Amino acid sequence: MIIRKLRLQRGWSQEQLSEMSGLSVRTIQRIERGDKPGLESLKSLAAVFDVQVSDLQKEPEPDMPADVKITEEETRVINQVREIKGFYSHLMTYALVIAGLFILNYMSSPEYIWAWWPAMGWGIGIISHGLSAFEVLNFFGADWERKQVEKRLGRKL
């Protein structure tokens, strides 16, 4: 999360950070997703962000610089934006594939339009994904998740 926050503060894409740090885009994605980076990766990222390696390794603490520390609200918003980005990616894939199916349908058997069936079926999934990403209907949101963790731990978090 710290690396994602620093990258977003500077307005860099993962590709730009990859070029500046000499790391692969895949490595940047893994680190931002929570995988533990190696020391050489941390050194490269620390040099690019002009921070100490130790600042990138720690969990946020009260004495950390403000640009490195991540609040709970920032974490929540970053995760929500990731969900919305995933929805838009899903929507674009849907539009392209369904358009292709309609073209294939028109070219192979224009007398019967069968492409409506996958469009409607997948469309239900798109609607569900959108409602969840934009938190319109959020049955399995943060509250539900916290309650489930507490239930399984047998105590409050």
JSON list of C-alpha atoms in Angstrom, two decimals:
[
{"chain": "A", "resi": 1, "resn": "MET", "atom": "CA", "xyz": [0.00, 0.00, 0.00]},
{"chain": "A", "resi": 2, "resn": "ILE", "atom": "CA", "xyz": [2.82, 2.42, 0.76]},
{"chain": "A", "resi": 3, "resn": "ILE", "atom": "CA", "xyz": [4.29, 2.00, -2.70]},
{"chain": "A", "resi": 4, "resn": "ARG", "atom": "CA", "xyz": [0.90, 2.42, -4.37]},
{"chain": "A", "resi": 5, "resn": "LYS", "atom": "CA", "xyz": [0.27, 5.59, -2.34]},
{"chain": "A", "resi": 6, "resn": "LEU", "atom": "CA", "xyz": [3.64, 7.06, -3.26]},
{"chain": "A", "resi": 7, "resn": "ARG", "atom": "CA", "xyz": [3.09, 6.20, -6.92]},
{"chain": "A", "resi": 8, "resn": "LEU", "atom": "CA", "xyz": [-0.40, 7.72, -6.96]},
{"chain": "A", "resi": 9, "resn": "GLN", "atom": "CA", "xyz": [0.79, 10.87, -5.17]},
{"chain": "A", "resi": 10, "resn": "ARG", "atom": "CA", "xyz": [3.21, 11.47, -8.00]},
{"chain": "A", "resi": 11, "resn": "GLY", "atom": "CA", "xyz": [0.65, 10.64, -10.67]},
{"chain": "A", "resi": 12, "resn": "TRP", "atom": "CA", "xyz": [2.74, 7.82, -12.14]},
{"chain": "A", "resi": 13, "resn": "SER", "atom": "CA", "xyz": [1.42, 4.73, -13.82]},
{"chain": "A", "resi": 14, "resn": "GLN", "atom": "CA", "xyz": [2.81, 1.32, -12.94]},
{"chain": "A", "resi": 15, "resn": "GLU", "atom": "CA", "xyz": [4.59, 1.35, -16.31]},
{"chain": "A", "resi": 16, "resn": "GLN", "atom": "CA", "xyz": [6.29, 4.67, -15.52]},
{"chain": "A", "resi": 17, "resn": "LEU", "atom": "CA", "xyz": [7.40, 3.44, -12.10]},
{"chain": "A", "resi": 18, "resn": "SER", "atom": "CA", "xyz": [8.69, 0.29, -13.77]},
{"chain": "A", "resi": 19, "resn": "GLU", "atom": "CA", "xyz": [10.82, 2.30, -16.19]},
{"chain": "A", "resi": 20, "resn": "MET", "atom": "CA", "xyz": [12.20, 4.60, -13.49]},
{"chain": "A", "resi": 21, "resn": "SER", "atom": "CA", "xyz": [13.00, 1.80, -11.03]},
{"chain": "A", "resi": 22, "resn": "GLY", "atom": "CA", "xyz": [14.24, -0.81, -13.50]},
{"chain": "A", "resi": 23, "resn": "LEU", "atom": "CA", "xyz": [11.72, -3.33, -12.15]},
{"chain": "A", "resi": 24, "resn": "SER", "atom": "CA", "xyz": [9.20, -5.16, -14.29]},
{"chain": "A", "resi": 25, "resn": "VAL", "atom": "CA", "xyz": [5.57, -4.03, -14.36]},
{"chain": "A", "resi": 26, "resn": "ARG", "atom": "CA", "xyz": [4.64, -7.46, -13.02]},
{"chain": "A", "resi": 27, "resn": "THR", "atom": "CA", "xyz": [6.93, -6.95, -10.01]},
{"chain": "A", "resi": 28, "resn": "ILE", "atom": "CA", "xyz": [5.34, -3.56, -9.32]},
{"chain": "A", "resi": 29, "resn": "GLN", "atom": "CA", "xyz": [1.88, -5.15, -9.53]},
{"chain": "A", "resi": 30, "resn": "ARG", "atom": "CA", "xyz": [2.85, -7.93, -7.12]},
{"chain": "A", "resi": 31, "resn": "ILE", "atom": "CA", "xyz": [4.32, -5.50, -4.60]},
{"chain": "A", "resi": 32, "resn": "GLU", "atom": "CA", "xyz": [1.26, -3.25, -4.75]},
{"chain": "A", "resi": 33, "resn": "ARG", "atom": "CA", "xyz": [-0.96, -6.28, -4.25]},
{"chain": "A", "resi": 34, "resn": "GLY", "atom": "CA", "xyz": [0.87, -7.08, -1.01]},
{"chain": "A", "resi": 35, "resn": "ASP", "atom": "CA", "xyz": [3.64, -9.52, -1.95]},
{"chain": "A", "resi": 36, "resn": "LYS", "atom": "CA", "xyz": [6.86, -8.96, -0.04]},
{"chain": "A", "resi": 37, "resn": "PRO", "atom": "CA", "xyz": [9.54, -7.36, -2.25]},
{"chain": "A", "resi": 38, "resn": "GLY", "atom": "CA", "xyz": [13.19, -8.32, -2.20]},
{"chain": "A", "resi": 39, "resn": "LEU", "atom": "CA", "xyz": [15.86, -6.00, -0.86]},
{"chain": "A", "resi": 40, "resn": "GLU", "atom": "CA", "xyz": [17.09, -5.00, -4.32]},
{"chain": "A", "resi": 41, "resn": "SER", "atom": "CA", "xyz": [13.54, -4.11, -5.40]},
{"chain": "A", "resi": 42, "resn": "LEU", "atom": "CA", "xyz": [13.09, -2.04, -2.23]},
{"chain": "A", "resi": 43, "resn": "LYS", "atom": "CA", "xyz": [16.37, -0.23, -2.86]},
{"chain": "A", "resi": 44, "resn": "SER", "atom": "CA", "xyz": [15.29, 0.63, -6.41]},
{"chain": "A", "resi": 45, "resn": "LEU", "atom": "CA", "xyz": [11.90, 1.89, -5.25]},
{"chain": "A", "resi": 46, "resn": "ALA", "atom": "CA", "xyz": [13.37, 3.85, -2.34]},
{"chain": "A", "resi": 47, "resn": "ALA", "atom": "CA", "xyz": [15.76, 5.60, -4.73]},
{"chain": "A", "resi": 48, "resn": "VAL", "atom": "CA", "xyz": [12.94, 6.51, -7.11]},
{"chain": "A", "resi": 49, "resn": "PHE", "atom": "CA", "xyz": [10.68, 7.81, -4.31]},
{"chain": "A", "resi": 50, "resn": "ASP", "atom": "CA", "xyz": [13.59, 9.44, -2.42]},
{"chain": "A", "resi": 51, "resn": "VAL", "atom": "CA", "xyz": [12.71, 7.72, 0.87]},
{"chain": "A", "resi": 52, "resn": "GLN", "atom": "CA", "xyz": [14.52, 5.31, 3.16]},
{"chain": "A", "resi": 53, "resn": "VAL", "atom": "CA", "xyz": [14.26, 1.57, 2.46]},
{"chain": "A", "resi": 54, "resn": "SER", "atom": "CA", "xyz": [13.10, 1.13, 6.05]},
{"chain": "A", "resi": 55, "resn": "ASP", "atom": "CA", "xyz": [10.11, 3.43, 5.37]},
{"chain": "A", "resi": 56, "resn": "LEU", "atom": "CA", "xyz": [8.94, 1.07, 2.62]},
{"chain": "A", "resi": 57, "resn": "GLN", "atom": "CA", "xyz": [9.30, -2.01, 4.83]},
{"chain": "A", "resi": 58, "resn": "LYS", "atom": "CA", "xyz": [7.46, -0.80, 7.91]},
{"chain": "A", "resi": 59, "resn": "GLU", "atom": "CA", "xyz": [3.85, -0.82, 8.78]},
{"chain": "A", "resi": 60, "resn": "PRO", "atom": "CA", "xyz": [2.61, 2.77, 9.14]},
{"chain": "A", "resi": 61, "resn": "GLU", "atom": "CA", "xyz": [3.62, 4.29, 12.48]},
{"chain": "A", "resi": 62, "resn": "PRO", "atom": "CA", "xyz": [2.83, 7.67, 14.07]},
{"chain": "A", "resi": 63, "resn": "ASP", "atom": "CA", "xyz": [6.40, 8.97, 13.58]},
{"chain": "A", "resi": 64, "resn": "MET", "atom": "CA", "xyz": [6.60, 8.10, 9.88]},
{"chain": "A", "resi": 65, "resn": "PRO", "atom": "CA", "xyz": [6.62, 10.92, 7.32]},
{"chain": "A", "resi": 66, "resn": "ALA", "atom": "CA", "xyz": [3.09, 11.91, 6.27]},
{"chain": "A", "resi": 67, "resn": "ASP", "atom": "CA", "xyz": [3.68, 11.06, 2.62]},
{"chain": "A", "resi": 68, "resn": "VAL", "atom": "CA", "xyz": [4.60, 7.46, 3.52]},
{"chain": "A", "resi": 69, "resn": "LYS", "atom": "CA", "xyz": [1.96, 6.80, 6.20]},
{"chain": "A", "resi": 70, "resn": "ILE", "atom": "CA", "xyz": [-1.34, 5.34, 4.94]},
{"chain": "A", "resi": 71, "resn": "THR", "atom": "CA", "xyz": [-4.57, 5.99, 6.79]},
{"chain": "A", "resi": 72, "resn": "GLU", "atom": "CA", "xyz": [-7.45, 3.53, 6.95]},
{"chain": "A", "resi": 73, "resn": "GLU", "atom": "CA", "xyz": [-9.53, 5.88, 4.82]},
{"chain": "A", "resi": 74, "resn": "GLU", "atom": "CA", "xyz": [-6.83, 6.00, 2.12]},
{"chain": "A", "resi": 75, "resn": "THR", "atom": "CA", "xyz": [-6.64, 2.20, 2.15]},
{"chain": "A", "resi": 76, "resn": "ARG", "atom": "CA", "xyz": [-10.42, 1.95, 1.79]},
{"chain": "A", "resi": 77, "resn": "VAL", "atom": "CA", "xyz": [-10.54, 4.48, -1.05]},
{"chain": "A", "resi": 78, "resn": "ILE", "atom": "CA", "xyz": [-7.59, 2.89, -2.88]},
{"chain": "A", "resi": 79, "resn": "ASN", "atom": "CA", "xyz": [-9.34, -0.49, -2.70]},
{"chain": "A", "resi": 80, "resn": "GLN", "atom": "CA", "xyz": [-12.62, 1.03, -3.89]},
{"chain": "A", "resi": 81, "resn": "VAL", "atom": "CA", "xyz": [-10.89, 2.65, -6.86]},
{"chain": "A", "resi": 82, "resn": "ARG", "atom": "CA", "xyz": [-9.29, -0.73, -7.67]},
{"chain": "A", "resi": 83, "resn": "GLU", "atom": "CA", "xyz": [-12.77, -2.30, -7.65]},
{"chain": "A", "resi": 84, "resn": "ILE", "atom": "CA", "xyz": [-14.14, 0.42, -9.96]},
{"chain": "A", "resi": 85, "resn": "LYS", "atom": "CA", "xyz": [-11.17, -0.02, -12.31]},
{"chain": "A", "resi": 86, "resn": "GLY", "atom": "CA", "xyz": [-11.88, -3.76, -12.39]},
{"chain": "A", "resi": 87, "resn": "PHE", "atom": "CA", "xyz": [-15.51, -3.06, -13.23]},
{"chain": "A", "resi": 88, "resn": "TYR", "atom": "CA", "xyz": [-14.60, -0.78, -16.15]},
{"chain": "A", "resi": 89, "resn": "SER", "atom": "CA", "xyz": [-12.16, -3.39, -17.45]},
{"chain": "A", "resi": 90, "resn": "HIS", "atom": "CA", "xyz": [-14.92, -6.03, -17.18]},
{"chain": "A", "resi": 91, "resn": "LEU", "atom": "CA", "xyz": [-17.38, -3.71, -18.97]},
{"chain": "A", "resi": 92, "resn": "MET", "atom": "CA", "xyz": [-14.96, -3.05, -21.85]},
{"chain": "A", "resi": 93, "resn": "THR", "atom": "CA", "xyz": [-14.31, -6.77, -22.28]},
{"chain": "A", "resi": 94, "resn": "TYR", "atom": "CA", "xyz": [-18.06, -7.39, -22.28]},
{"chain": "A", "resi": 95, "resn": "ALA", "atom": "CA", "xyz": [-18.69, -4.73, -24.92]},
{"chain": "A", "resi": 96, "resn": "LEU", "atom": "CA", "xyz": [-15.96, -6.04, -27.24]},
{"chain": "A", "resi": 97, "resn": "VAL", "atom": "CA", "xyz": [-16.86, -9.72, -26.91]},
{"chain": "A", "resi": 98, "resn": "ILE", "atom": "CA", "xyz": [-20.59, -9.16, -27.27]},
{"chain": "A", "resi": 99, "resn": "ALA", "atom": "CA", "xyz": [-20.04, -6.90, -30.29]},
{"chain": "A", "resi": 100, "resn": "GLY", "atom": "CA", "xyz": [-17.92, -9.67, -31.80]},
{"chain": "A", "resi": 101, "resn": "LEU", "atom": "CA", "xyz": [-20.64, -12.24, -31.10]},
{"chain": "A", "resi": 102, "resn": "PHE", "atom": "CA", "xyz": [-23.28, -10.07, -32.77]},
{"chain": "A", "resi": 103, "resn": "ILE", "atom": "CA", "xyz": [-21.04, -9.66, -35.83]},
{"chain": "A", "resi": 104, "resn": "LEU", "atom": "CA", "xyz": [-20.40, -13.41, -35.92]},
{"chain": "A", "resi": 105, "resn": "ASN", "atom": "CA", "xyz": [-24.13, -14.04, -35.47]},
{"chain": "A", "resi": 106, "resn": "TYR", "atom": "CA", "xyz": [-25.01, -11.67, -38.33]},
{"chain": "A", "resi": 107, "resn": "MET", "atom": "CA", "xyz": [-22.42, -13.23, -40.64]},
{"chain": "A", "resi": 108, "resn": "SER", "atom": "CA", "xyz": [-23.24, -16.87, -39.88]},
{"chain": "A", "resi": 109, "resn": "SER", "atom": "CA", "xyz": [-27.01, -16.95, -39.31]},
{"chain": "A", "resi": 110, "resn": "PRO", "atom": "CA", "xyz": [-28.76, -13.58, -39.62]},
{"chain": "A", "resi": 111, "resn": "GLU", "atom": "CA", "xyz": [-32.20, -15.21, -39.55]},
{"chain": "A", "resi": 112, "resn": "TYR", "atom": "CA", "xyz": [-31.86, -16.06, -35.83]},
{"chain": "A", "resi": 113, "resn": "ILE", "atom": "CA", "xyz": [-30.20, -13.65, -33.43]},
{"chain": "A", "resi": 114, "resn": "TRP", "atom": "CA", "xyz": [-28.72, -15.97, -30.80]},
{"chain": "A", "resi": 115, "resn": "ALA", "atom": "CA", "xyz": [-26.17, -13.40, -29.53]},
{"chain": "A", "resi": 116, "resn": "TRP", "atom": "CA", "xyz": [-28.85, -11.94, -27.24]},
{"chain": "A", "resi": 117, "resn": "TRP", "atom": "CA", "xyz": [-28.54, -14.94, -24.93]},
{"chain": "A", "resi": 118, "resn": "PRO", "atom": "CA", "xyz": [-24.89, -14.49, -23.95]},
{"chain": "A", "resi": 119, "resn": "ALA", "atom": "CA", "xyz": [-25.39, -10.70, -23.90]},
{"chain": "A", "resi": 120, "resn": "MET", "atom": "CA", "xyz": [-28.20, -11.04, -21.36]},
{"chain": "A", "resi": 121, "resn": "GLY", "atom": "CA", "xyz": [-26.48, -13.70, -19.26]},
{"chain": "A", "resi": 122, "resn": "TRP", "atom": "CA", "xyz": [-23.17, -11.88, -19.06]},
{"chain": "A", "resi": 123, "resn": "GLY", "atom": "CA", "xyz": [-25.07, -8.58, -18.70]},
{"chain": "A", "resi": 124, "resn": "ILE", "atom": "CA", "xyz": [-26.51, -9.78, -15.40]},
{"chain": "A", "resi": 125, "resn": "GLY", "atom": "CA", "xyz": [-22.96, -10.35, -14.17]},
{"chain": "A", "resi": 126, "resn": "ILE", "atom": "CA", "xyz": [-21.93, -6.87, -15.37]},
{"chain": "A", "resi": 127, "resn": "ILE", "atom": "CA", "xyz": [-24.83, -5.26, -13.51]},
{"chain": "A", "resi": 128, "resn": "SER", "atom": "CA", "xyz": [-23.98, -7.19, -10.35]},
{"chain": "A", "resi": 129, "resn": "HIS", "atom": "CA", "xyz": [-20.32, -6.22, -10.63]},
{"chain": "A", "resi": 130, "resn": "GLY", "atom": "CA", "xyz": [-21.23, -2.54, -11.14]},
{"chain": "A", "resi": 131, "resn": "LEU", "atom": "CA", "xyz": [-23.59, -2.48, -8.17]},
{"chain": "A", "resi": 132, "resn": "SER", "atom": "CA", "xyz": [-20.87, -3.98, -6.00]},
{"chain": "A", "resi": 133, "resn": "ALA", "atom": "CA", "xyz": [-18.01, -1.78, -7.32]},
{"chain": "A", "resi": 134, "resn": "PHE", "atom": "CA", "xyz": [-19.97, 1.44, -6.84]},
{"chain": "A", "resi": 135, "resn": "GLU", "atom": "CA", "xyz": [-21.29, 0.18, -3.48]},
{"chain": "A", "resi": 136, "resn": "VAL", "atom": "CA", "xyz": [-24.95, 0.54, -4.46]},
{"chain": "A", "resi": 137, "resn": "LEU", "atom": "CA", "xyz": [-25.81, -2.93, -3.19]},
{"chain": "A", "resi": 138, "resn": "ASN", "atom": "CA", "xyz": [-22.91, -4.13, -1.13]},
{"chain": "A", "resi": 139, "resn": "PHE", "atom": "CA", "xyz": [-23.96, -7.34, 0.55]},
{"chain": "A", "resi": 140, "resn": "PHE", "atom": "CA", "xyz": [-20.38, -8.48, 1.08]},
{"chain": "A", "resi": 141, "resn": "GLY", "atom": "CA", "xyz": [-18.77, -5.14, 1.98]},
{"chain": "A", "resi": 142, "resn": "ALA", "atom": "CA", "xyz": [-16.29, -4.20, 4.67]},
{"chain": "A", "resi": 143, "resn": "ASP", "atom": "CA", "xyz": [-18.86, -4.52, 7.48]},
{"chain": "A", "resi": 144, "resn": "TRP", "atom": "CA", "xyz": [-19.80, -8.05, 6.45]},
{"chain": "A", "resi": 145, "resn": "GLU", "atom": "CA", "xyz": [-16.13, -8.97, 6.09]},
{"chain": "A", "resi": 146, "resn": "ARG", "atom": "CA", "xyz": [-15.25, -7.57, 9.54]},
{"chain": "A", "resi": 147, "resn": "LYS", "atom": "CA", "xyz": [-18.18, -9.43, 11.15]},
{"chain": "A", "resi": 148, "resn": "GLN", "atom": "CA", "xyz": [-17.09, -12.70, 9.53]},
{"chain": "A", "resi": 149, "resn": "VAL", "atom": "CA", "xyz": [-13.51, -12.29, 10.73]},
{"chain": "A", "resi": 150, "resn": "GLU", "atom": "CA", "xyz": [-14.70, -11.47, 14.26]},
{"chain": "A", "resi": 151, "resn": "LYS", "atom": "CA", "xyz": [-17.07, -14.44, 14.19]},
{"chain": "A", "resi": 152, "resn": "ARG", "atom": "CA", "xyz": [-14.28, -16.81, 13.23]},
{"chain": "A", "resi": 153, "resn": "LEU", "atom": "CA", "xyz": [-11.82, -15.29, 15.73]},
{"chain": "A", "resi": 154, "resn": "GLY", "atom": "CA", "xyz": [-14.42, -15.34, 18.47]},
{"chain": "A", "resi": 155, "resn": "ARG", "atom": "CA", "xyz": [-13.52, -11.78, 19.49]},
{"chain": "A", "resi": 156, "resn": "LYS", "atom": "CA", "xyz": [-13.68, -8.17, 18.30]},
{"chain": "A", "resi": 157, "resn": "LEU", "atom": "CA", "xyz": [-10.91, -6.86, 16.08]}
]
